[in-house]
mmCIF file of C-alpha atoms in Angstrom:
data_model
loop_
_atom_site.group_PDB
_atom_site.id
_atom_site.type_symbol
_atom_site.label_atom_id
_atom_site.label_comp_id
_atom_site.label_asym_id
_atom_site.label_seq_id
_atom_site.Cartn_x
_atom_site.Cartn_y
_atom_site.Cartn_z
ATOM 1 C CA UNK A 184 82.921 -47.357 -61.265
ATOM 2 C CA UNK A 185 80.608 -48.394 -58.461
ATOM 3 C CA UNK A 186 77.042 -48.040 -59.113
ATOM 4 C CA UNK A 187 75.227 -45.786 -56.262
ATOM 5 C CA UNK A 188 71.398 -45.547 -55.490
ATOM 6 C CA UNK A 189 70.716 -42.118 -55.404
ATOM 7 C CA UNK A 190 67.375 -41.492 -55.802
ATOM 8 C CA UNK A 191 64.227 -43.244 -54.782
ATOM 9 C CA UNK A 192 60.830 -42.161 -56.288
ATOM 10 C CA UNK A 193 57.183 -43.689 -55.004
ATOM 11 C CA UNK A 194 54.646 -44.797 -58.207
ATOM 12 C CA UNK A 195 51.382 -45.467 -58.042
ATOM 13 C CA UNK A 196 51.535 -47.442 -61.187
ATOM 14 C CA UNK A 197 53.566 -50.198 -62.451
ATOM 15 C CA UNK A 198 55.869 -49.962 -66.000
ATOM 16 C CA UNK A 199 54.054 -51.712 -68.680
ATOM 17 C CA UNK A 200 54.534 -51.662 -71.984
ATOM 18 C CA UNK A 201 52.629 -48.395 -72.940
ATOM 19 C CA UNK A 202 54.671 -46.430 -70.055
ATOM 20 C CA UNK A 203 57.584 -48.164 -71.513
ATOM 21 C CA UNK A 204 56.672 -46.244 -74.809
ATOM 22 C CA UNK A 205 55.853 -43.380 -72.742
ATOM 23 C CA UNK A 206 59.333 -43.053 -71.322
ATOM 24 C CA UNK A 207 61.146 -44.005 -74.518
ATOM 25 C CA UNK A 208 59.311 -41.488 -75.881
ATOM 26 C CA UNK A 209 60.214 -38.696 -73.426
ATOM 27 C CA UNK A 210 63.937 -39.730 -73.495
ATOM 28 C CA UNK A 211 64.317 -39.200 -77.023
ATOM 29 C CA UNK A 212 62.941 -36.024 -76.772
ATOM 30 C CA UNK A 213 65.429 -34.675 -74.070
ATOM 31 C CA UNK A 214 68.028 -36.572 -75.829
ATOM 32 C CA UNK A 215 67.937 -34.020 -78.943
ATOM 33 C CA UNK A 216 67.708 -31.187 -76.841
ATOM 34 C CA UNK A 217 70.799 -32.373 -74.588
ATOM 35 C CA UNK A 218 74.674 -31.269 -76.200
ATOM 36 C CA UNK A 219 75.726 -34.397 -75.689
ATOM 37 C CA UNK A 220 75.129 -37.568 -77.316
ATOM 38 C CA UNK A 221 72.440 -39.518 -74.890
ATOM 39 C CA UNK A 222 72.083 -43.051 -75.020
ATOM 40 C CA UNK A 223 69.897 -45.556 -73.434
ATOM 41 C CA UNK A 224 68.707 -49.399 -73.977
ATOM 42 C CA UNK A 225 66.671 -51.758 -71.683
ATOM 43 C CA UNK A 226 68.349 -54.322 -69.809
ATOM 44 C CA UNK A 227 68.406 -57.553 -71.733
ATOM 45 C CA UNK A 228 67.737 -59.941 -68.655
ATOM 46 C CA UNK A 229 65.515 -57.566 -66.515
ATOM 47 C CA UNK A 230 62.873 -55.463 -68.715
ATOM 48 C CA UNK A 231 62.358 -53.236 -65.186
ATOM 49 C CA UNK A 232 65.896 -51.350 -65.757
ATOM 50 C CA UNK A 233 66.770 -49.016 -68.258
ATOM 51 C CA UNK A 234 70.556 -47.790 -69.128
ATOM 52 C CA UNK A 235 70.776 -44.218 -69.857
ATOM 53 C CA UNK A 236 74.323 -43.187 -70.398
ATOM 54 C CA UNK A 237 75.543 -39.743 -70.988
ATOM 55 C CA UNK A 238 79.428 -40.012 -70.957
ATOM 56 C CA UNK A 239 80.970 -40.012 -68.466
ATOM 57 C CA UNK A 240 77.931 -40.905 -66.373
ATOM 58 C CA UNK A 241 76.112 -44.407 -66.588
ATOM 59 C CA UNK A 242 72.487 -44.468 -65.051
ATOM 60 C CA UNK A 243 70.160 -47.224 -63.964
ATOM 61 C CA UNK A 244 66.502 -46.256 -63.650
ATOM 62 C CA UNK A 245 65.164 -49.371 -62.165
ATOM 63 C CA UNK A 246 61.126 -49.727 -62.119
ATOM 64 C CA UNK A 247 59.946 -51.876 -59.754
ATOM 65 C CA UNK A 248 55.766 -52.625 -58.390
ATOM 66 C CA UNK A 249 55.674 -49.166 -56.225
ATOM 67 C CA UNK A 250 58.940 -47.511 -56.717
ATOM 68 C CA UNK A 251 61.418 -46.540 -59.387
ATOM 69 C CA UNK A 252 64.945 -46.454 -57.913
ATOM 70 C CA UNK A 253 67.582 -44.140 -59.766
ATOM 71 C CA UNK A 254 71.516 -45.426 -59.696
ATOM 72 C CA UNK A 255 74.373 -43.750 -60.984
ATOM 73 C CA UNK A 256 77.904 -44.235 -61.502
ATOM 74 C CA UNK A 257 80.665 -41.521 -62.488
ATOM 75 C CA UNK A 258 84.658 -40.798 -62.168
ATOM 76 C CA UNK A 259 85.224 -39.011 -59.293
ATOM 77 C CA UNK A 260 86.221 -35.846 -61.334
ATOM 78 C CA UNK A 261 82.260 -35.763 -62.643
ATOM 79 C CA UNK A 262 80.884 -36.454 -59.483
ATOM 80 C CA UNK A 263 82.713 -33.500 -58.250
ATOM 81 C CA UNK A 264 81.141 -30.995 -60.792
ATOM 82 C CA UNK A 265 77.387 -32.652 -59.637
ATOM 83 C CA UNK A 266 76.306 -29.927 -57.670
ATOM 84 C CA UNK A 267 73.072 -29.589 -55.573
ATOM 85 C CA UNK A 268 71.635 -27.854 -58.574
ATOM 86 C CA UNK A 269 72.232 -30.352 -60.965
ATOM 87 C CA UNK A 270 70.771 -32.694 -58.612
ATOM 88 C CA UNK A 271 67.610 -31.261 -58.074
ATOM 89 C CA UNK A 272 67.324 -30.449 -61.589
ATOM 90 C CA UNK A 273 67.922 -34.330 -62.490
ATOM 91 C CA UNK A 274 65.501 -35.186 -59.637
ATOM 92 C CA UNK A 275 63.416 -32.860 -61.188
ATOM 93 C CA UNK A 276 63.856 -34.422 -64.852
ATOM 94 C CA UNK A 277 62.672 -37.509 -63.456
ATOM 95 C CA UNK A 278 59.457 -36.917 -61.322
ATOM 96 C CA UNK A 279 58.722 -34.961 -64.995
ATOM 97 C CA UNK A 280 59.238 -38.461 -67.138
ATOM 98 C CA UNK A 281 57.471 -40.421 -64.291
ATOM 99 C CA UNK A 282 54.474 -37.486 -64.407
ATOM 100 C CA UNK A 283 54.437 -37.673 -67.797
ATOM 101 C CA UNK A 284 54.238 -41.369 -68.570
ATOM 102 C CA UNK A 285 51.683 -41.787 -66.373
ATOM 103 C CA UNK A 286 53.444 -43.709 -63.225
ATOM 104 C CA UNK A 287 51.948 -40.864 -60.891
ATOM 105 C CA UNK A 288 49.572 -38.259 -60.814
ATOM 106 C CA UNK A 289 50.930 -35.367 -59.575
ATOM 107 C CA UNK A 290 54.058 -34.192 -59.025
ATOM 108 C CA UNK A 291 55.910 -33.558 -55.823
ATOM 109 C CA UNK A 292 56.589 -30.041 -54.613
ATOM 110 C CA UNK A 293 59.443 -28.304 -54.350
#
């Protein structure tokens, strides 16, 4: 599976190691409330990426200086079922962990 950039979201703050803690911390709190088994790790060689995967779906949240850049990769069958809902609601999900962990201060409409 091919990885695909599919969302790109402007920070006004860089990841540092309290955010880092921030958004570890806000993952493992949607990860018990998800029904399925959620599992993420930092990149060993690059400390600005962090795997999330959530069979069958991998993702890549990559923090960089003024952006955090959201890549995803999925069978075909899965990418199917990933309606605009879902999409928004995942955009959504992560303008809410970026708000929360202090990488912006507000968060965008809509």
């Amino acid at each position: 599976m091919k990885m695909e950039k599919i969302y790109e979201f402007p920070i006004e703050k860089p990841l540092t190691a309290q955010r880092r803690k921030a958004v570890e911390k806000y993952i493992s709190a949607q990860a018990e409330l998800a029904d399925q088994e959620l599992v993420y790790n930092w990149d060993e060689d690059d400390s600005g990426v962090l795997h999330i995967s959530a069979s069958p779906v991998v993702v890549q949240v990559r923090f960089q200086k003024s952006i955090v850049e959201l890549h995803a990769a999925a069978p075909l069958w899965a990418r199917l079922l990933f309606t605009e809902k879902k999409k928004t609601e995942l955009k959504q999900q992560i303008e809410t962990l970026l708000f929360e962990a202090k990488f912006i201060t507000a968060r965008a409409a809509g």
